[in-house]
Amino acid sequence: MVREPDTLDLIIDEAVKFIQAHEPPEGYFVAFSGGKDSIVSLELVRLAGVKHQSFYTCGGIDPPEVVQFIKEHYPKVRFLYPKASFFALIKKKFPPLRSRRWCCDHLRKYPSRHIPLRNRIMGIRIEESADRGDRPRIDRNIREKTVIYKPIFLWKEWTIWEFIERYRLPYPSLYDEGWDRIGCIICPWICSPNMHLVNRNRARWPGIYRAFEHAVREWFETRQSQGAHLKEQTAEEYIEHWYRGIA
């Protein structure tokens, strides 16, 4: 007996056809982060049977559990690395802020500039960020000379997890430990007055936070020695304000 297609079947079919309809002759660049959305996106590309290569930009401040997960379960994913580390860039520039997030460009975008595949699939969903709804499903980055395709743009979280369960796809264990998003360990977007997410991440990965605080202290002291006007009197005060999102 043939099973009638359900809602998930229809959603999958639409995404697969979307990927197939725009397949470039040279193949897609598939951005892979090891998170649930990129896991689903890569599997959809495989189901579509299109030519592609997958890449992970290793920014150096990702959960080590995720890096190990990718190496173990997705050995064909190619690792890309930034020219300078996050900590070295802090000393050279400044700690990234919500309004001035240079880290996304330097750690995530720029490492793939030399890859000739300009048609790129990304696991971007509107549900993850209201700001993403202002952009189209097929987006063009004029500066980077790339075209971004978003096959799961309108997918809901329940759809993501049902897909993962249906296809029995492995995923990082952090999701089962309470993390709903597993991006950068240190990020201005997790900073808040109650410091809940900062404290959670700092307890889990203390070494990365020590390295971050050391880099910020060096940057702060250098700026002070140059006569820069900073509202905080000490590096420790600045770090506290940064974690609370008020730096």
mmCIF file of C-alpha atoms in Angstrom:
data_model
loop_
_atom_site.group_PDB
_atom_site.id
_atom_site.type_symbol
_atom_site.label_atom_id
_atom_site.label_comp_id
_atom_site.label_asym_id
_atom_site.label_seq_id
_atom_site.Cartn_x
_atom_site.Cartn_y
_atom_site.Cartn_z
ATOM 1 C CA MET A 1 0.000 0.000 0.000
ATOM 2 C CA VAL A 2 1.380 3.379 -1.032
ATOM 3 C CA ARG A 3 1.582 5.905 1.791
ATOM 4 C CA GLU A 4 -0.143 9.212 1.185
ATOM 5 C CA PRO A 5 2.304 12.147 1.326
ATOM 6 C CA ASP A 6 2.106 14.102 4.543
ATOM 7 C CA THR A 7 2.958 17.745 5.247
ATOM 8 C CA LEU A 8 6.641 17.022 5.712
ATOM 9 C CA ASP A 9 6.774 15.138 2.404
ATOM 10 C CA LEU A 10 5.374 18.168 0.601
ATOM 11 C CA ILE A 11 7.791 20.538 2.331
ATOM 12 C CA ILE A 12 10.757 18.307 1.463
ATOM 13 C CA ASP A 13 9.614 17.952 -2.135
ATOM 14 C CA GLU A 14 9.345 21.727 -2.543
ATOM 15 C CA ALA A 15 12.838 22.286 -1.126
ATOM 16 C CA VAL A 16 14.389 19.592 -3.313
ATOM 17 C CA LYS A 17 12.782 21.026 -6.447
ATOM 18 C CA PHE A 18 13.977 24.522 -5.452
ATOM 19 C CA ILE A 19 17.556 23.249 -5.223
ATOM 20 C CA GLN A 20 17.298 21.366 -8.508
ATOM 21 C CA ALA A 21 15.751 24.313 -10.352
ATOM 22 C CA HIS A 22 18.701 26.593 -9.642
ATOM 23 C CA GLU A 23 21.584 24.121 -9.925
ATOM 24 C CA PRO A 24 24.605 25.880 -11.473
ATOM 25 C CA PRO A 25 26.798 23.970 -13.953
ATOM 26 C CA GLU A 26 29.809 24.131 -11.621
ATOM 27 C CA GLY A 27 27.794 22.995 -8.611
ATOM 28 C CA TYR A 28 26.784 24.550 -5.315
ATOM 29 C CA PHE A 29 28.886 25.709 -2.391
ATOM 30 C CA VAL A 30 27.046 24.345 0.659
ATOM 31 C CA ALA A 31 27.781 26.211 3.879
ATOM 32 C CA PHE A 32 27.959 23.738 6.748
ATOM 33 C CA SER A 33 28.188 24.671 10.429
ATOM 34 C CA GLY A 34 27.360 21.369 12.104
ATOM 35 C CA GLY A 35 24.117 22.850 13.422
ATOM 36 C CA LYS A 36 20.675 21.385 12.808
ATOM 37 C CA ASP A 37 19.766 23.744 9.953
ATOM 38 C CA SER A 38 22.947 23.069 7.996
ATOM 39 C CA ILE A 39 22.558 19.323 8.592
ATOM 40 C CA VAL A 40 19.110 19.467 7.004
ATOM 41 C CA SER A 41 20.270 21.706 4.142
ATOM 42 C CA LEU A 42 23.134 19.390 3.211
ATOM 43 C CA GLU A 43 20.845 16.344 3.288
ATOM 44 C CA LEU A 44 18.343 18.136 1.022
ATOM 45 C CA VAL A 45 21.157 18.837 -1.435
ATOM 46 C CA ARG A 46 22.039 15.152 -1.381
ATOM 47 C CA LEU A 47 18.397 14.195 -1.957
ATOM 48 C CA ALA A 48 18.284 16.617 -4.876
ATOM 49 C CA GLY A 49 21.213 14.805 -6.464
ATOM 50 C CA VAL A 50 22.915 18.012 -7.555
ATOM 51 C CA LYS A 51 26.601 18.722 -7.870
ATOM 52 C CA HIS A 52 28.025 20.346 -4.751
ATOM 53 C CA GLN A 53 30.886 20.751 -2.304
ATOM 54 C CA SER A 54 30.414 21.455 1.394
ATOM 55 C CA PHE A 55 32.532 23.761 3.529
ATOM 56 C CA TYR A 56 32.866 24.601 7.204
ATOM 57 C CA THR A 57 34.515 27.857 8.241
ATOM 58 C CA CYS A 58 36.221 27.036 11.520
ATOM 59 C CA GLY A 59 36.334 30.323 13.397
ATOM 60 C CA GLY A 60 38.262 29.030 16.409
ATOM 61 C CA ILE A 61 35.535 29.885 18.919
ATOM 62 C CA ASP A 62 33.109 27.110 18.021
ATOM 63 C CA PRO A 63 32.186 24.412 20.544
ATOM 64 C CA PRO A 64 34.886 21.730 20.286
ATOM 65 C CA GLU A 65 32.101 19.151 20.477
ATOM 66 C CA VAL A 66 30.720 20.479 17.193
ATOM 67 C CA VAL A 67 34.124 20.485 15.486
ATOM 68 C CA GLN A 68 34.623 16.853 16.516
ATOM 69 C CA PHE A 69 31.085 15.994 15.378
ATOM 70 C CA ILE A 70 31.793 17.339 11.896
ATOM 71 C CA LYS A 71 35.083 15.460 11.626
ATOM 72 C CA GLU A 72 33.440 12.218 12.727
ATOM 73 C CA HIS A 73 30.137 12.312 10.835
ATOM 74 C CA TYR A 74 30.893 14.586 7.869
ATOM 75 C CA PRO A 75 34.469 13.793 6.821
ATOM 76 C CA LYS A 76 33.882 15.107 3.289
ATOM 77 C CA VAL A 77 33.195 18.615 4.559
ATOM 78 C CA ARG A 78 36.169 20.829 3.821
ATOM 79 C CA PHE A 79 37.505 23.010 6.641
ATOM 80 C CA LEU A 80 38.317 26.676 5.967
ATOM 81 C CA TYR A 81 40.187 28.932 8.398
ATOM 82 C CA PRO A 82 40.428 32.713 8.921
ATOM 83 C CA LYS A 83 43.724 34.488 8.285
ATOM 84 C CA ALA A 84 43.900 35.695 11.899
ATOM 85 C CA SER A 85 42.423 34.324 15.095
ATOM 86 C CA PHE A 86 39.476 35.904 16.885
ATOM 87 C CA PHE A 87 41.751 36.883 19.776
ATOM 88 C CA ALA A 88 44.407 38.445 17.550
ATOM 89 C CA LEU A 89 41.708 40.443 15.774
ATOM 90 C CA ILE A 90 40.373 41.769 19.088
ATOM 91 C CA LYS A 91 43.805 43.201 19.880
ATOM 92 C CA LYS A 92 44.037 44.709 16.400
ATOM 93 C CA LYS A 93 40.468 46.038 16.191
ATOM 94 C CA PHE A 94 38.200 45.923 19.276
ATOM 95 C CA PRO A 95 35.866 43.436 20.968
ATOM 96 C CA PRO A 96 32.938 42.909 18.576
ATOM 97 C CA LEU A 97 29.665 44.610 19.465
ATOM 98 C CA ARG A 98 26.118 43.934 18.335
ATOM 99 C CA SER A 99 26.205 47.088 16.246
ATOM 100 C CA ARG A 100 29.728 46.412 14.943
ATOM 101 C CA ARG A 101 30.075 42.654 14.487
ATOM 102 C CA TRP A 102 33.253 42.453 12.435
ATOM 103 C CA CYS A 103 33.695 38.857 13.627
ATOM 104 C CA CYS A 104 31.032 37.462 11.263
ATOM 105 C CA ASP A 105 32.915 38.769 8.245
ATOM 106 C CA HIS A 106 36.432 37.844 9.332
ATOM 107 C CA LEU A 107 35.639 34.445 10.848
ATOM 108 C CA ARG A 108 32.778 33.245 8.615
ATOM 109 C CA LYS A 109 32.606 35.053 5.283
ATOM 110 C CA TYR A 110 36.141 35.972 4.265
ATOM 111 C CA PRO A 111 37.716 32.482 4.572
ATOM 112 C CA SER A 112 35.631 31.283 1.611
ATOM 113 C CA ARG A 113 36.400 34.187 -0.722
ATOM 114 C CA HIS A 114 38.932 32.164 -2.699
ATOM 115 C CA ILE A 115 36.473 29.342 -3.383
ATOM 116 C CA PRO A 116 35.281 29.779 -6.999
ATOM 117 C CA LEU A 117 31.796 28.364 -6.359
ATOM 118 C CA ARG A 118 29.698 31.533 -6.262
ATOM 119 C CA ASN A 119 26.242 29.923 -5.915
ATOM 120 C CA ARG A 120 25.878 29.105 -2.253
ATOM 121 C CA ILE A 121 23.314 27.217 -0.220
ATOM 122 C CA MET A 122 22.850 28.305 3.366
ATOM 123 C CA GLY A 123 20.593 26.971 6.121
ATOM 124 C CA ILE A 124 18.999 30.341 6.880
ATOM 125 C CA ARG A 125 15.484 30.398 8.350
ATOM 126 C CA ILE A 126 13.247 33.402 9.037
ATOM 127 C CA GLU A 127 12.167 31.824 12.341
ATOM 128 C CA GLU A 128 15.732 32.135 13.661
ATOM 129 C CA SER A 129 15.800 35.917 13.236
ATOM 130 C CA ALA A 130 13.134 38.476 12.345
ATOM 131 C CA ASP A 131 15.761 40.523 10.474
ATOM 132 C CA ARG A 132 16.212 37.682 8.002
ATOM 133 C CA GLY A 133 12.644 38.149 6.802
ATOM 134 C CA ASP A 134 13.684 41.377 5.104
ATOM 135 C CA ARG A 135 15.824 39.445 2.639
ATOM 136 C CA PRO A 136 14.553 37.265 -0.250
ATOM 137 C CA ARG A 137 14.892 33.499 -0.510
ATOM 138 C CA ILE A 138 17.400 33.993 -3.312
ATOM 139 C CA ASP A 139 19.740 36.745 -2.227
ATOM 140 C CA ARG A 140 22.698 38.399 -3.890
ATOM 141 C CA ASN A 141 25.764 39.582 -2.029
ATOM 142 C CA ILE A 142 27.192 42.201 -4.352
ATOM 143 C CA ARG A 143 30.343 42.726 -2.306
ATOM 144 C CA GLU A 144 31.209 39.030 -2.165
ATOM 145 C CA LYS A 145 29.884 38.380 -5.700
ATOM 146 C CA THR A 146 27.833 35.422 -4.525
ATOM 147 C CA VAL A 147 24.234 34.278 -4.873
ATOM 148 C CA ILE A 148 22.696 32.811 -1.719
ATOM 149 C CA TYR A 149 19.983 30.152 -1.938
ATOM 150 C CA LYS A 150 17.915 29.335 1.145
ATOM 151 C CA PRO A 151 15.976 26.080 0.653
ATOM 152 C CA ILE A 152 14.693 25.949 4.257
ATOM 153 C CA PHE A 153 13.933 29.676 4.500
ATOM 154 C CA LEU A 154 10.326 29.169 5.682
ATOM 155 C CA TRP A 155 10.824 25.946 7.625
ATOM 156 C CA LYS A 156 9.755 25.825 11.270
ATOM 157 C CA GLU A 157 11.819 24.175 13.983
ATOM 158 C CA TRP A 158 9.430 21.225 14.256
ATOM 159 C CA THR A 159 10.008 20.568 10.549
ATOM 160 C CA ILE A 160 13.761 20.556 11.064
ATOM 161 C CA TRP A 161 13.602 18.014 13.873
ATOM 162 C CA GLU A 162 11.039 15.800 12.105
ATOM 163 C CA PHE A 163 13.301 15.728 9.048
ATOM 164 C CA ILE A 164 16.319 14.791 11.170
ATOM 165 C CA GLU A 165 14.333 12.047 12.866
ATOM 166 C CA ARG A 166 12.871 10.703 9.621
ATOM 167 C CA TYR A 167 16.258 10.404 7.950
ATOM 168 C CA ARG A 168 18.004 9.335 11.151
ATOM 169 C CA LEU A 169 20.618 12.028 10.803
ATOM 170 C CA PRO A 170 23.250 12.455 13.529
ATOM 171 C CA TYR A 171 23.409 15.811 15.296
ATOM 172 C CA PRO A 172 25.615 17.390 17.987
ATOM 173 C CA SER A 173 24.838 16.185 21.517
ATOM 174 C CA LEU A 174 24.711 19.786 22.770
ATOM 175 C CA TYR A 175 21.109 19.974 21.542
ATOM 176 C CA ASP A 176 20.174 17.232 23.998
ATOM 177 C CA GLU A 177 22.005 19.100 26.765
ATOM 178 C CA GLY A 178 19.898 22.247 26.520
ATOM 179 C CA TRP A 179 21.567 24.289 23.778
ATOM 180 C CA ASP A 180 18.997 25.402 21.215
ATOM 181 C CA ARG A 181 21.647 27.152 19.099
ATOM 182 C CA ILE A 182 25.268 26.081 18.840
ATOM 183 C CA GLY A 183 27.107 28.908 17.122
ATOM 184 C CA CYS A 184 30.103 30.786 18.451
ATOM 185 C CA ILE A 185 30.836 30.229 22.136
ATOM 186 C CA ILE A 186 31.555 33.942 22.564
ATOM 187 C CA CYS A 187 29.177 36.278 20.773
ATOM 188 C CA PRO A 188 27.734 39.729 21.529
ATOM 189 C CA TRP A 189 24.267 38.373 20.730
ATOM 190 C CA ILE A 190 24.251 36.196 23.858
ATOM 191 C CA CYS A 191 25.203 39.114 26.117
ATOM 192 C CA SER A 192 22.461 40.411 28.413
ATOM 193 C CA PRO A 193 22.082 42.067 31.834
ATOM 194 C CA ASN A 194 21.429 38.740 33.568
ATOM 195 C CA MET A 195 24.420 37.093 31.828
ATOM 196 C CA HIS A 196 22.590 33.754 31.819
ATOM 197 C CA LEU A 197 23.929 32.513 28.468
ATOM 198 C CA VAL A 198 27.368 33.992 29.061
ATOM 199 C CA ASN A 199 27.681 32.231 32.417
ATOM 200 C CA ARG A 200 26.434 28.961 30.930
ATOM 201 C CA ASN A 201 28.993 29.048 28.115
ATOM 202 C CA ARG A 202 31.797 30.259 30.367
ATOM 203 C CA ALA A 203 31.189 27.348 32.746
ATOM 204 C CA ARG A 204 31.268 24.863 29.859
ATOM 205 C CA TRP A 205 34.269 26.296 27.991
ATOM 206 C CA PRO A 206 36.329 28.289 30.518
ATOM 207 C CA GLY A 207 39.566 28.186 28.502
ATOM 208 C CA ILE A 208 38.092 30.083 25.563
ATOM 209 C CA TYR A 209 36.704 32.727 27.920
ATOM 210 C CA ARG A 210 40.088 33.120 29.605
ATOM 211 C CA ALA A 211 41.670 33.682 26.196
ATOM 212 C CA PHE A 212 38.955 36.214 25.320
ATOM 213 C CA GLU A 213 39.404 38.160 28.547
ATOM 214 C CA HIS A 214 43.186 38.177 28.122
ATOM 215 C CA ALA A 215 42.821 39.604 24.601
ATOM 216 C CA VAL A 216 40.357 42.253 25.789
ATOM 217 C CA ARG A 217 42.681 43.309 28.609
ATOM 218 C CA GLU A 218 45.545 43.755 26.141
ATOM 219 C CA TRP A 219 43.326 45.766 23.798
ATOM 220 C CA PHE A 220 41.983 47.920 26.640
ATOM 221 C CA GLU A 221 45.408 48.666 28.101
ATOM 222 C CA THR A 222 46.789 49.537 24.663
ATOM 223 C CA ARG A 223 43.914 51.928 24.023
ATOM 224 C CA GLN A 224 44.425 53.540 27.423
ATOM 225 C CA SER A 225 48.119 53.999 26.781
ATOM 226 C CA GLN A 226 47.252 55.710 23.483
ATOM 227 C CA GLY A 227 45.082 58.211 25.313
ATOM 228 C CA ALA A 228 41.757 56.902 24.004
ATOM 229 C CA HIS A 229 38.634 58.014 25.847
ATOM 230 C CA LEU A 230 36.950 54.957 27.375
ATOM 231 C CA LYS A 231 33.990 55.216 29.716
ATOM 232 C CA GLU A 232 35.223 52.277 31.795
ATOM 233 C CA GLN A 233 38.111 52.848 34.172
ATOM 234 C CA THR A 234 39.530 49.310 34.065
ATOM 235 C CA ALA A 235 39.628 46.351 31.715
ATOM 236 C CA GLU A 236 37.678 44.284 34.231
ATOM 237 C CA GLU A 237 34.898 46.863 34.256
ATOM 238 C CA TYR A 238 34.834 46.850 30.446
ATOM 239 C CA ILE A 239 34.640 43.047 30.308
ATOM 240 C CA GLU A 240 31.743 43.062 32.780
ATOM 241 C CA HIS A 241 29.912 45.650 30.712
ATOM 242 C CA TRP A 242 30.601 43.696 27.500
ATOM 243 C CA TYR A 243 29.107 40.551 28.983
ATOM 244 C CA ARG A 244 26.025 42.513 30.067
ATOM 245 C CA GLY A 245 25.626 44.027 26.619
ATOM 246 C CA ILE A 246 26.223 47.609 27.711
ATOM 247 C CA ALA A 247 29.824 48.164 26.560
#
